[in-house]
Tab-separated table of C-alpha atoms in Angstrom:
chain	number	residue	atom	x	y	z
B	89	GLY	CA	-29.241	21.824	-21.397
B	90	PRO	CA	-27.234	24.924	-22.326
B	91	GLY	CA	-25.844	24.934	-25.821
B	92	GLY	CA	-28.364	22.418	-27.073
B	93	ALA	CA	-29.376	24.567	-30.031
B	94	GLN	CA	-26.281	23.555	-32.017
B	95	PRO	CA	-25.582	19.936	-32.965
B	96	LEU	CA	-22.386	18.465	-31.558
B	97	PRO	CA	-19.794	17.762	-34.297
B	98	LEU	CA	-19.060	14.107	-34.858
B	99	ARG	CA	-15.369	14.565	-34.010
B	100	GLU	CA	-16.346	15.826	-30.546
B	101	VAL	CA	-18.627	12.832	-30.029
B	102	ALA	CA	-15.732	10.571	-31.048
B	103	ALA	CA	-13.499	12.319	-28.515
B	104	ILE	CA	-16.072	11.764	-25.770
B	105	LEU	CA	-16.235	8.071	-26.672
B	106	ARG	CA	-12.434	7.770	-26.572
B	107	GLU	CA	-12.244	9.430	-23.171
B	108	ARG	CA	-14.812	7.007	-21.744
B	109	ARG	CA	-13.838	3.893	-23.681
B	110	ARG	CA	-12.697	1.895	-20.629
B	111	ALA	CA	-16.275	1.936	-19.400
B	112	LEU	CA	-18.195	2.138	-22.675
B	113	VAL	CA	-16.497	-0.683	-24.599
B	114	PRO	CA	-17.293	-3.439	-22.059
B	115	MET	CA	-20.716	-1.896	-21.448
B	116	PHE	CA	-21.638	-1.917	-25.132
B	117	ALA	CA	-20.243	-5.441	-25.563
B	118	GLY	CA	-22.104	-6.682	-22.493
B	119	PHE	CA	-25.410	-5.210	-23.583
B	120	CYS	CA	-24.865	-6.729	-27.041
B	121	MET	CA	-24.871	-10.118	-25.292
B	122	VAL	CA	-28.249	-9.199	-23.784
B	123	THR	CA	-29.848	-8.471	-27.139
B	124	LEU	CA	-28.219	-11.519	-28.737
B	125	VAL	CA	-29.834	-13.779	-26.138
B	126	SER	CA	-33.136	-11.924	-26.135
B	127	TYR	CA	-33.696	-11.920	-29.886
B	128	ALA	CA	-32.673	-15.574	-30.196
B	129	PHE	CA	-34.841	-16.635	-27.297
B	130	PHE	CA	-37.975	-14.626	-27.989
B	131	ILE	CA	-37.996	-15.388	-31.722
B	132	TRP	CA	-37.382	-19.131	-31.420
B	133	THR	CA	-39.269	-20.007	-28.205
B	134	PRO	CA	-42.651	-20.337	-29.987
B	135	ALA	CA	-41.080	-22.824	-32.426
B	136	PHE	CA	-39.483	-24.681	-29.517
B	137	LEU	CA	-42.808	-25.003	-27.685
B	138	GLN	CA	-44.493	-26.327	-30.820
B	139	ARG	CA	-41.749	-28.710	-31.957
B	140	THR	CA	-40.738	-30.082	-28.560
B	141	HIS	CA	-43.970	-30.061	-26.581
B	142	GLY	CA	-46.597	-30.125	-29.332
B	143	LEU	CA	-48.368	-26.894	-28.386
B	144	ASN	CA	-50.469	-25.284	-31.088
B	145	PRO	CA	-50.054	-21.585	-31.999
B	146	ALA	CA	-53.018	-20.538	-29.830
B	147	GLN	CA	-51.571	-22.290	-26.780
B	148	VAL	CA	-48.165	-20.763	-27.415
B	149	GLY	CA	-49.657	-17.304	-27.811
B	150	LEU	CA	-51.650	-17.570	-24.621
B	151	GLY	CA	-48.940	-19.125	-22.461
B	152	PHE	CA	-45.818	-17.380	-23.692
B	153	GLY	CA	-47.676	-14.184	-24.542
B	154	LEU	CA	-48.986	-13.779	-20.997
B	155	ILE	CA	-45.507	-14.425	-19.613
B	156	LEU	CA	-44.060	-11.678	-21.798
B	157	LEU	CA	-46.859	-9.281	-20.922
B	158	VAL	CA	-46.758	-9.794	-17.161
B	159	PHE	CA	-43.199	-10.783	-16.342
B	160	GLY	CA	-41.398	-8.931	-19.122
B	161	THR	CA	-43.021	-5.615	-18.263
B	162	SER	CA	-42.701	-6.006	-14.494
B	163	GLY	CA	-39.033	-7.017	-14.818
B	164	ALA	CA	-38.181	-3.796	-16.620
B	165	TYR	CA	-40.029	-1.668	-14.061
B	166	PHE	CA	-38.497	-3.554	-11.133
B	167	SER	CA	-34.964	-3.044	-12.427
B	168	GLY	CA	-35.505	0.695	-12.728
B	169	TRP	CA	-36.888	0.893	-9.203
B	170	LEU	CA	-34.059	-1.197	-7.753
B	171	SER	CA	-31.356	0.717	-9.635
B	172	ASP	CA	-32.725	4.045	-8.376
B	173	LYS	CA	-32.924	2.736	-4.820
B	174	LEU	CA	-29.327	1.507	-4.844
B	175	THR	CA	-28.155	4.758	-6.443
B	176	ARG	CA	-29.758	6.767	-3.637
B	177	ARG	CA	-27.796	4.639	-1.189
B	178	GLY	CA	-24.537	5.681	-2.848
B	179	HIS	CA	-23.908	2.799	-5.246
B	180	LEU	CA	-22.694	4.678	-8.322
B	181	ASP	CA	-22.536	1.505	-10.406
B	182	ALA	CA	-26.086	0.424	-9.510
B	183	PRO	CA	-27.370	0.181	-13.125
B	184	LEU	CA	-24.533	-2.160	-14.077
B	185	VAL	CA	-24.894	-4.302	-10.959
B	186	VAL	CA	-28.658	-4.674	-11.335
B	187	ALA	CA	-28.360	-5.463	-15.048
B	188	ALA	CA	-25.568	-8.027	-14.613
B	189	CYS	CA	-27.000	-9.834	-11.605
B	190	GLY	CA	-30.523	-9.948	-13.000
B	191	PHE	CA	-29.363	-11.244	-16.366
B	192	VAL	CA	-27.025	-13.930	-15.054
B	193	VAL	CA	-29.778	-15.418	-12.871
B	194	GLY	CA	-32.339	-15.028	-15.642
B	195	GLY	CA	-29.953	-16.683	-18.063
B	196	THR	CA	-29.715	-19.691	-15.770
B	197	PHE	CA	-33.492	-20.121	-15.849
B	198	GLY	CA	-33.493	-19.438	-19.592
B	199	ALA	CA	-30.885	-22.104	-20.330
B	200	LEU	CA	-32.763	-24.695	-18.273
B	201	ALA	CA	-36.264	-23.947	-19.594
B	202	PRO	CA	-35.777	-25.578	-23.038
B	203	LEU	CA	-34.483	-28.742	-21.357
B	204	MET	CA	-37.582	-29.335	-19.245
B	205	PRO	CA	-39.505	-32.556	-20.008
B	206	THR	CA	-42.981	-30.958	-20.107
B	207	ALA	CA	-44.525	-27.740	-21.386
B	208	PRO	CA	-45.827	-26.618	-17.952
B	209	LEU	CA	-42.338	-26.963	-16.473
B	210	ALA	CA	-40.801	-25.090	-19.409
B	211	LEU	CA	-43.309	-22.259	-19.046
B	212	ALA	CA	-42.758	-22.189	-15.265
B	213	LEU	CA	-39.056	-21.513	-15.821
B	214	LEU	CA	-39.720	-19.093	-18.656
B	215	ALA	CA	-41.560	-16.755	-16.266
B	216	PRO	CA	-38.553	-15.905	-14.038
B	217	ALA	CA	-36.261	-16.060	-17.074
B	218	VAL	CA	-38.257	-13.345	-18.848
B	219	PHE	CA	-38.621	-11.238	-15.683
B	220	LEU	CA	-34.898	-11.261	-14.910
B	221	SER	CA	-33.581	-11.104	-18.479
B	222	ASN	CA	-35.590	-7.933	-19.125
B	223	MET	CA	-33.907	-6.149	-16.227
B	224	PRO	CA	-30.891	-4.911	-18.237
B	225	TYR	CA	-32.982	-2.923	-20.719
B	226	ALA	CA	-33.962	-0.088	-18.389
B	227	CYS	CA	-30.504	-0.103	-16.811
B	228	ALA	CA	-28.631	0.008	-20.119
B	229	ALA	CA	-30.150	3.248	-21.341
B	230	THR	CA	-29.882	4.821	-17.895
B	231	SER	CA	-26.258	3.840	-17.358
B	232	ILE	CA	-25.206	5.447	-20.639
B	233	GLN	CA	-27.038	8.704	-19.900
B	234	TYR	CA	-25.283	9.022	-16.538
B	235	ILE	CA	-21.755	9.190	-17.999
B	236	ILE	CA	-22.287	11.029	-21.299
B	237	PRO	CA	-22.495	14.841	-21.528
B	238	ASN	CA	-25.959	16.125	-22.369
B	239	ARG	CA	-25.208	17.289	-25.914
B	240	ALA	CA	-23.704	13.915	-26.920
B	241	ARG	CA	-26.364	11.651	-25.428
B	242	ALA	CA	-28.542	11.331	-28.516
B	243	GLN	CA	-25.675	10.347	-30.821
B	244	VAL	CA	-24.091	7.942	-28.328
B	245	THR	CA	-27.479	6.366	-27.619
B	246	ALA	CA	-28.030	5.982	-31.361
B	247	LEU	CA	-24.677	4.199	-31.615
B	248	TYR	CA	-25.628	1.920	-28.723
B	249	ILE	CA	-28.984	1.020	-30.300
B	250	THR	CA	-27.358	0.399	-33.692
B	251	LEU	CA	-24.674	-1.917	-32.301
B	252	THR	CA	-26.946	-3.905	-30.012
B	253	THR	CA	-29.574	-4.324	-32.726
B	254	LEU	CA	-27.053	-5.440	-35.346
B	255	VAL	CA	-25.518	-7.994	-32.998
B	256	GLY	CA	-28.749	-9.127	-31.365
B	257	LEU	CA	-31.113	-9.266	-34.318
B	258	GLY	CA	-28.399	-10.075	-36.849
B	259	LEU	CA	-26.696	-12.913	-34.984
B	260	GLY	CA	-28.987	-14.224	-32.249
B	261	PRO	CA	-31.731	-15.898	-34.307
B	262	LEU	CA	-29.217	-16.896	-36.988
B	263	LEU	CA	-27.008	-18.791	-34.538
B	264	VAL	CA	-29.945	-20.836	-33.226
B	265	GLY	CA	-30.948	-21.769	-36.760
B	266	LEU	CA	-27.382	-22.692	-37.745
B	267	MET	CA	-26.881	-24.880	-34.678
B	268	THR	CA	-30.201	-26.617	-35.194
B	269	ASP	CA	-29.488	-27.342	-38.865
B	270	HIS	CA	-25.746	-28.064	-38.837
B	271	LEU	CA	-24.892	-29.184	-35.303
B	272	PHE	CA	-27.953	-31.190	-34.291
B	273	HIS	CA	-29.302	-31.868	-37.815
B	274	ASP	CA	-32.878	-32.041	-36.581
B	275	PRO	CA	-35.495	-29.260	-36.261
B	276	ALA	CA	-36.929	-31.077	-33.242
B	277	GLN	CA	-33.629	-30.557	-31.369
B	278	ILE	CA	-34.035	-26.797	-31.256
B	279	ARG	CA	-34.266	-27.042	-27.474
B	280	TYR	CA	-30.510	-27.688	-27.282
B	281	SER	CA	-29.691	-24.838	-29.646
B	282	LEU	CA	-31.735	-22.477	-27.489
B	283	ALA	CA	-30.073	-23.663	-24.297
B	284	ILE	CA	-26.603	-23.083	-25.771
B	285	ALA	CA	-27.584	-19.686	-27.204
B	286	VAL	CA	-28.508	-18.571	-23.690
B	287	ALA	CA	-25.877	-20.382	-21.631
B	288	VAL	CA	-22.788	-19.131	-23.504
B	289	PRO	CA	-23.395	-15.327	-23.798
B	290	THR	CA	-24.848	-14.957	-20.282
B	291	PRO	CA	-21.597	-15.311	-18.281
B	292	LEU	CA	-19.806	-13.207	-20.906
B	293	MET	CA	-22.273	-10.387	-20.282
B	294	PHE	CA	-21.713	-10.632	-16.526
B	295	ALA	CA	-17.918	-10.551	-16.921
B	296	LEU	CA	-18.020	-7.577	-19.296
B	297	LEU	CA	-20.223	-5.457	-17.042
B	298	TYR	CA	-18.126	-6.415	-14.027
B	299	ALA	CA	-15.037	-5.171	-15.910
B	300	ALA	CA	-16.800	-1.863	-16.592
B	301	ARG	CA	-17.698	-1.164	-12.962
B	302	ARG	CA	-14.509	0.546	-11.792
B	303	PRO	CA	-14.099	2.998	-14.705
B	304	TYR	CA	-17.863	3.565	-14.635
B	305	ARG	CA	-17.800	4.519	-10.950
B	306	ALA	CA	-14.927	6.911	-11.621
B	307	LEU	CA	-16.912	8.646	-14.375
B	308	ARG	CA	-19.993	8.891	-12.170
B	309	ALA	CA	-17.959	10.340	-9.305
B	310	ALA	CA	-16.420	12.946	-11.612
């Protein structure tokens, strides 16, 4: 865009963030819940399948790997398509709605999957869980771009990636390990740690993005 040759001073980026904080704060917090669940779930699911259902690494790689490849990829593409379609119909908050609704349903499947009595049933629920829980990723980046001026988008996106990675990668896997060791006191009970790690942040994410909808629509309209 015009003026892109000069970097935007940090104080101006901070001013842009302050002006849009009613939308950005719940958005960033909500998307942090997404990465917290995702990192915890994707890192610990192979261990869960081995400890709980006795699958070997090759079986885990084939079963869970194919689910990630097929359903994870298609979920991200589907969310982008659906968000664009709803936006064309006049829904200014489409990225937030698609992300929140997809994740809350995916989180339900994700919380139930570790509790299934057999590996085939667990994998059957993992498929829709992965498809739906990947929907926020395309919507998150898009939703931020829509309400940030062109010259500030790179720095604000960098802030978003930093925060979500610190929370997701820093806390998600750690919480599952801590619960397994200190709450259930048994590595074989990781299934319950995983279920809790998905079930608690999922409704928080939905509530946070719902709170961001009104200020987000106002920014889009302006």
